[in-house]
Amino acid sequence: MNPRPMQCLPSVDNADITVIQDIVTGDEIISDTYKLIEKDDAVYEVDCKKVTLGGENFDIGANPSAEEADEGLDDSSKQVIDVVHGFRLSFLGDEASGTRAFGTKKEYMGQLKSYMKKVVAKLKEGGADEEKIKAFQTGAQNYYTNHIAPNFKDFDFYTGESMDPDGMVVLLNYREDGITPYMTIWKGGLTEMKV
């Protein structure tokens, strides 16, 4: 059975949540519980949040001394990006050193072109018309040229849980405020699954 290309996002109700998957790998990328902002008819941008995991402080009635008082994050807690953590996305590169998988635009473009060919094939299998495919390809090129290329050094790259090298590379950057992380997800490479 061919996955159904995503046509539009339904409104969230209490009965159904739509998990949005990579059309190539089936990896869960996001859900409709997040606000998806469509750009250039090619991508969705999703604002994320930093959350702290671990480091729970359970009050057992003792009075800690001044030396034991909490000061920010402790060794057992860490900050993560909610979408990255919740959908088990994997950083492409070496997080410890900050080295990214794609050091140059050329390296990233090689992966993106290969992925887009697979997306187009999946869209054709799913019955998408040539006009829709052409609109997606044009929008993707415009988004890359206007948003990714000029800010390439600011993006981090993530892949789905399977870490399939043929799958979608999700991009992470920060809004102009320098605080709000957001993900960029290729619209044409998505399919829906109701849960």
Coordinates of N, CA and C in Angstrom, one line a residue, residues 2-146:
N2 N 0.6 2.2 -0.9 CA 1.4 3.4 -1.0 C 0.9 4.4 0.1
P3 N 1.8 5.1 0.7 CA 1.4 6.1 1.7 C 0.7 7.2 1.0
R4 N -0.3 7.9 1.7 CA -1.1 8.9 1.1 C -0.3 10.3 1.3
P5 N 0.1 11.0 0.2 CA 0.7 12.3 0.4 C -0.2 13.2 1.1
M6 N 0.4 14.0 2.0 CA -0.3 14.9 2.8 C -1.0 16.0 2.0
Q7 N -2.3 16.2 2.0 CA -3.0 17.2 1.3 C -3.2 18.5 2.2
C8 N -3.7 18.3 3.3 CA -3.9 19.4 4.3 C -3.9 18.9 5.7
L9 N -3.7 19.7 6.6 CA -3.7 19.3 8.0 C -5.0 19.5 8.6
P10 N -5.6 18.4 9.2 CA -6.9 18.5 9.9 C -6.7 19.3 11.2
S11 N -7.9 19.8 11.7 CA -7.8 20.4 13.0 C -7.7 19.3 14.0
V12 N -7.1 19.7 15.1 CA -6.9 18.7 16.2 C -8.2 18.6 17.0
D13 N -8.7 17.4 17.2 CA -9.8 17.2 18.1 C -9.3 16.2 19.2
N14 N -10.1 16.0 20.1 CA -9.7 15.1 21.2 C -9.7 13.6 20.8
A15 N -10.3 13.3 19.7 CA -10.4 11.9 19.3 C -9.2 11.4 18.5
D16 N -8.7 12.3 17.6 CA -7.7 11.9 16.7 C -6.5 12.8 16.7
I17 N -5.3 12.2 16.6 CA -4.1 13.0 16.4 C -3.5 12.4 15.1
T18 N -3.0 13.3 14.3 CA -2.4 12.8 13.1 C -0.9 12.9 13.2
V19 N -0.2 11.8 13.1 CA 1.3 11.7 13.1 C 1.7 11.9 11.7
I20 N 2.7 12.8 11.5 CA 3.2 13.1 10.2 C 4.5 12.4 10.0
Q21 N 4.6 11.6 8.9 CA 5.8 10.7 8.7 C 6.5 11.1 7.4
D22 N 7.8 10.7 7.4 CA 8.6 10.8 6.2 C 8.0 9.8 5.2
I23 N 7.7 10.3 4.0 CA 7.1 9.5 3.0 C 8.1 8.4 2.5
V24 N 9.4 8.6 2.6 CA 10.4 7.7 2.1 C 10.7 6.6 3.2
T25 N 10.8 7.0 4.4 CA 11.3 6.0 5.5 C 10.1 5.6 6.4
G26 N 9.1 6.3 6.5 CA 8.0 6.0 7.4 C 8.3 6.5 8.8
D27 N 9.5 7.2 9.0 CA 9.8 7.8 10.4 C 8.8 8.9 10.7
E28 N 8.4 8.9 12.0 CA 7.6 9.9 12.5 C 8.4 11.2 12.7
I29 N 7.9 12.3 12.1 CA 8.7 13.5 12.0 C 8.0 14.6 13.0
I30 N 6.7 14.6 13.0 CA 6.0 15.7 13.7 C 4.5 15.2 13.8
S31 N 3.7 15.9 14.6 CA 2.3 15.6 14.6 C 1.5 16.9 14.5
D32 N 0.2 16.8 14.2 CA -0.6 18.0 14.0 C -0.9 18.7 15.4
T33 N -0.4 18.2 16.5 CA -0.5 18.9 17.7 C 0.4 20.2 17.8
Y34 N 1.3 20.3 16.8 CA 2.2 21.4 16.7 C 1.6 22.3 15.6
K35 N 1.9 23.6 15.7 CA 1.5 24.6 14.7 C 2.5 24.5 13.6
L36 N 2.0 24.1 12.4 CA 2.8 24.0 11.2 C 2.6 25.3 10.4
I37 N 3.7 26.0 10.1 CA 3.6 27.2 9.3 C 4.1 26.9 7.9
E38 N 3.2 27.0 6.9 CA 3.6 26.6 5.5 C 4.4 27.8 4.9
K39 N 5.5 27.5 4.2 CA 6.4 28.5 3.6 C 6.6 28.0 2.1
D40 N 6.5 28.9 1.2 CA 6.8 28.7 -0.2 C 6.2 27.5 -0.8
D41 N 5.1 27.0 -0.3 CA 4.4 25.8 -0.8 C 5.4 24.6 -0.8
A42 N 6.4 24.7 0.1 CA 7.5 23.6 0.0 C 7.8 23.0 1.4
V43 N 7.7 23.8 2.4 CA 8.1 23.4 3.7 C 7.1 23.8 4.8
Y44 N 7.2 23.1 5.9 CA 6.5 23.6 7.1 C 7.6 24.0 8.1
E45 N 7.5 25.1 8.7 CA 8.3 25.5 9.8 C 7.5 25.3 11.1
V46 N 8.2 24.7 12.1 CA 7.5 24.4 13.4 C 8.3 25.0 14.5
D47 N 7.7 25.9 15.3 CA 8.4 26.5 16.4 C 8.5 25.4 17.5
C48 N 9.6 25.3 18.1 CA 9.9 24.3 19.2 C 10.1 25.0 20.5
K49 N 10.3 24.2 21.5 CA 10.7 24.7 22.8 C 11.9 23.9 23.4
K50 N 12.7 24.5 24.2 CA 13.7 23.8 25.0 C 13.0 23.4 26.2
V51 N 13.2 22.1 26.6 CA 12.7 21.5 27.8 C 13.8 20.9 28.6
T52 N 13.7 20.8 29.9 CA 14.7 20.2 30.7 C 14.2 18.8 31.1
L53 N 15.1 17.8 30.9 CA 14.8 16.4 31.3 C 15.6 16.0 32.5
G54 N 15.1 15.2 33.4 CA 15.9 14.7 34.5 C 16.1 15.8 35.6
G55 N 16.9 15.4 36.5 CA 17.2 16.3 37.6 C 16.1 16.6 38.5
E56 N 15.1 15.7 38.6 CA 14.0 15.9 39.5 C 14.5 16.1 40.9
N57 N 13.8 17.0 41.6 CA 14.1 17.2 43.0 C 12.9 16.8 43.9
F58 N 13.0 15.7 44.5 CA 11.9 15.1 45.3 C 12.0 15.6 46.7
D59 N 11.1 16.3 47.2 CA 11.1 16.9 48.6 C 10.6 15.8 49.5
I60 N 11.6 15.3 50.4 CA 11.2 14.2 51.3 C 11.2 14.8 52.7
G61 N 11.1 16.1 52.8 CA 10.9 16.8 54.1 C 12.2 17.2 54.8
A62 N 13.3 16.8 54.2 CA 14.6 17.2 54.8 C 14.9 18.7 54.5
N63 N 15.7 19.3 55.3 CA 16.1 20.7 55.0 C 17.5 20.7 54.5
P64 N 17.7 20.9 53.2 CA 19.1 20.8 52.7 C 19.9 21.9 53.2
S65 N 21.2 21.7 53.3 CA 22.1 22.7 53.8 C 22.3 23.7 52.6
A66 N 23.0 24.8 52.8 CA 23.2 25.8 51.8 C 24.1 25.2 50.7
E67 N 25.0 24.3 51.0 CA 25.8 23.7 50.0 C 25.1 22.8 49.0
E68 N 23.9 22.3 49.5 CA 23.2 21.4 48.6 C 22.0 22.1 47.9
A69 N 21.9 23.3 48.0 CA 20.8 24.1 47.4 C 21.0 24.0 45.8
D70 N 19.8 23.9 45.1 CA 19.9 23.8 43.7 C 20.4 25.1 43.1
E71 N 21.3 25.0 42.1 CA 21.8 26.1 41.3 C 21.7 25.8 39.8
G72 N 20.5 26.0 39.3 CA 20.3 25.8 37.8 C 20.2 24.3 37.5
L73 N 20.8 23.9 36.4 CA 20.7 22.5 36.0 C 21.8 21.7 36.8
D74 N 21.4 20.5 37.2 CA 22.4 19.6 37.9 C 22.9 18.6 36.9
D75 N 23.8 17.8 37.3 CA 24.5 16.8 36.4 C 23.5 15.8 35.8
S76 N 22.4 15.6 36.4 CA 21.5 14.5 35.9 C 20.4 15.1 35.0
S77 N 20.5 16.4 34.8 CA 19.4 17.0 33.9 C 20.1 17.5 32.6
K78 N 19.3 17.6 31.6 CA 19.8 18.2 30.3 C 18.7 18.9 29.6
Q79 N 19.0 19.9 28.8 CA 18.0 20.6 28.0 C 18.0 19.9 26.6
V80 N 16.8 19.7 26.1 CA 16.5 19.1 24.8 C 15.5 20.0 24.1
I81 N 15.4 19.8 22.8 CA 14.4 20.5 22.0 C 13.2 19.5 21.9
D82 N 12.0 20.0 22.3 CA 10.8 19.1 22.4 C 10.6 18.2 21.2
V83 N 10.6 18.8 20.0 CA 10.3 18.0 18.8 C 11.4 17.0 18.6
V84 N 12.6 17.3 18.7 CA 13.7 16.4 18.5 C 13.6 15.2 19.5
H85 N 13.3 15.5 20.8 CA 13.2 14.5 21.8 C 11.9 13.6 21.6
G86 N 10.8 14.3 21.4 CA 9.5 13.6 21.3 C 9.4 12.7 20.1
F87 N 10.1 13.0 19.0 CA 10.0 12.2 17.8 C 11.3 11.5 17.5
R88 N 12.1 11.4 18.5 CA 13.3 10.6 18.5 C 14.2 10.9 17.2
L89 N 14.3 12.2 16.9 CA 15.1 12.6 15.8 C 16.6 12.6 16.2
S90 N 17.5 12.2 15.3 CA 18.9 12.0 15.6 C 19.7 13.1 14.9
F91 N 20.6 13.7 15.7 CA 21.5 14.8 15.2 C 22.5 14.1 14.2
L92 N 22.6 14.8 13.1 CA 23.6 14.3 12.1 C 24.9 15.0 12.3
G93 N 25.8 14.3 12.8 CA 27.1 14.9 13.1 C 27.6 14.4 14.5
D94 N 28.5 15.1 15.1 CA 29.0 14.8 16.4 C 28.6 15.9 17.4
E95 N 27.6 15.6 18.2 CA 27.0 16.7 19.1 C 28.1 17.1 20.1
A96 N 29.0 16.3 20.6 CA 30.0 16.6 21.6 C 30.9 17.7 21.0
S97 N 31.3 17.6 19.8 CA 32.2 18.6 19.2 C 31.5 19.7 18.4
G98 N 30.2 19.5 18.2 CA 29.4 20.4 17.4 C 29.6 20.3 15.9
T99 N 30.3 19.3 15.5 CA 30.6 19.0 14.0 C 29.3 18.5 13.4
R100 N 28.9 19.2 12.3 CA 27.7 18.8 11.6 C 28.0 17.8 10.4
A101 N 27.0 17.0 10.1 CA 27.2 16.1 9.0 C 27.5 16.7 7.7
F102 N 26.9 17.9 7.4 CA 27.1 18.6 6.1 C 27.9 19.8 6.4
G103 N 29.2 19.8 6.1 CA 30.0 20.9 6.3 C 29.9 22.0 5.3
T104 N 29.4 21.6 4.1 CA 29.3 22.6 3.0 C 27.9 22.5 2.4
K105 N 27.5 23.6 1.7 CA 26.3 23.6 1.0 C 26.2 22.5 -0.1
K106 N 27.4 22.3 -0.7 CA 27.5 21.3 -1.8 C 27.1 19.9 -1.2
E107 N 27.7 19.5 0.0 CA 27.4 18.3 0.6 C 25.9 18.1 0.9
Y108 N 25.3 19.1 1.5 CA 23.9 19.1 1.8 C 23.1 19.0 0.5
M109 N 23.4 19.7 -0.5 CA 22.7 19.7 -1.8 C 22.7 18.3 -2.4
G110 N 23.8 17.6 -2.3 CA 23.9 16.2 -2.8 C 22.8 15.3 -2.1
Q111 N 22.7 15.4 -0.8 CA 21.7 14.6 -0.1 C 20.3 15.1 -0.5
L112 N 20.1 16.4 -0.5 CA 18.7 17.0 -0.8 C 18.3 16.6 -2.2
K113 N 19.1 16.7 -3.2 CA 18.7 16.3 -4.5 C 18.3 14.8 -4.6
S114 N 19.1 14.0 -3.9 CA 18.8 12.5 -3.9 C 17.4 12.3 -3.2
Y115 N 17.2 13.0 -2.1 CA 15.9 12.8 -1.4 C 14.8 13.3 -2.2
M116 N 14.9 14.5 -2.8 CA 13.8 15.0 -3.6 C 13.4 14.1 -4.8
K117 N 14.4 13.4 -5.4 CA 14.1 12.4 -6.4 C 13.2 11.3 -5.9
K118 N 13.5 10.8 -4.7 CA 12.7 9.8 -4.0 C 11.3 10.3 -3.7
V119 N 11.2 11.6 -3.2 CA 9.9 12.2 -2.9 C 9.1 12.3 -4.2
V120 N 9.6 12.8 -5.3 CA 8.9 12.9 -6.5 C 8.4 11.5 -7.0
A121 N 9.2 10.5 -6.9 CA 8.8 9.1 -7.3 C 7.6 8.7 -6.4
K122 N 7.7 9.0 -5.1 CA 6.6 8.6 -4.2 C 5.3 9.4 -4.5
L123 N 5.4 10.6 -4.8 CA 4.3 11.5 -5.1 C 3.6 10.9 -6.4
K124 N 4.4 10.6 -7.4 CA 3.9 10.0 -8.6 C 3.2 8.7 -8.4
E125 N 3.8 7.8 -7.5 CA 3.2 6.5 -7.2 C 1.8 6.8 -6.5
G126 N 1.7 7.9 -5.7 CA 0.5 8.2 -5.0 C -0.5 8.9 -5.9
G127 N -0.2 9.2 -7.2 CA -1.2 9.8 -8.1 C -1.2 11.3 -8.1
A128 N -0.1 11.9 -7.6 CA 0.0 13.4 -7.6 C 0.1 13.8 -9.1
D129 N -0.5 14.9 -9.4 CA -0.4 15.4 -10.8 C 0.9 16.2 -11.0
E130 N 1.3 16.3 -12.2 CA 2.6 17.0 -12.6 C 2.6 18.5 -12.1
E131 N 1.5 19.1 -12.1 CA 1.4 20.5 -11.7 C 1.8 20.7 -10.2
K132 N 1.2 19.8 -9.4 CA 1.5 19.8 -7.9 C 3.0 19.5 -7.7
I133 N 3.5 18.5 -8.4 CA 4.9 18.1 -8.2 C 5.8 19.3 -8.6
K134 N 5.5 19.9 -9.8 CA 6.3 21.1 -10.2 C 6.3 22.2 -9.2
A135 N 5.1 22.5 -8.7 CA 4.9 23.5 -7.7 C 5.8 23.3 -6.4
F136 N 5.8 22.0 -6.0 CA 6.6 21.6 -4.9 C 8.1 21.8 -5.2
Q137 N 8.5 21.3 -6.4 CA 10.0 21.5 -6.7 C 10.4 22.9 -6.8
T138 N 9.5 23.8 -7.4 CA 9.8 25.2 -7.5 C 9.9 25.8 -6.2
G139 N 8.9 25.5 -5.3 CA 8.9 26.1 -4.0 C 10.1 25.6 -3.1
A140 N 10.5 24.4 -3.3 CA 11.7 23.8 -2.6 C 12.9 24.6 -3.0
Q141 N 13.1 24.8 -4.3 CA 14.2 25.5 -4.8 C 14.3 27.0 -4.3
N142 N 13.1 27.6 -4.3 CA 13.0 29.0 -3.8 C 13.3 29.0 -2.3
Y143 N 12.8 28.1 -1.5 CA 13.1 28.1 -0.1 C 14.5 27.9 0.2
Y144 N 15.1 26.9 -0.5 CA 16.6 26.7 -0.3 C 17.4 28.0 -0.7
T145 N 17.1 28.6 -1.8 CA 17.8 29.7 -2.2 C 17.7 30.9 -1.3
N146 N 16.4 31.1 -0.8 CA 16.1 32.3 0.0 C 16.3 32.2 1.5

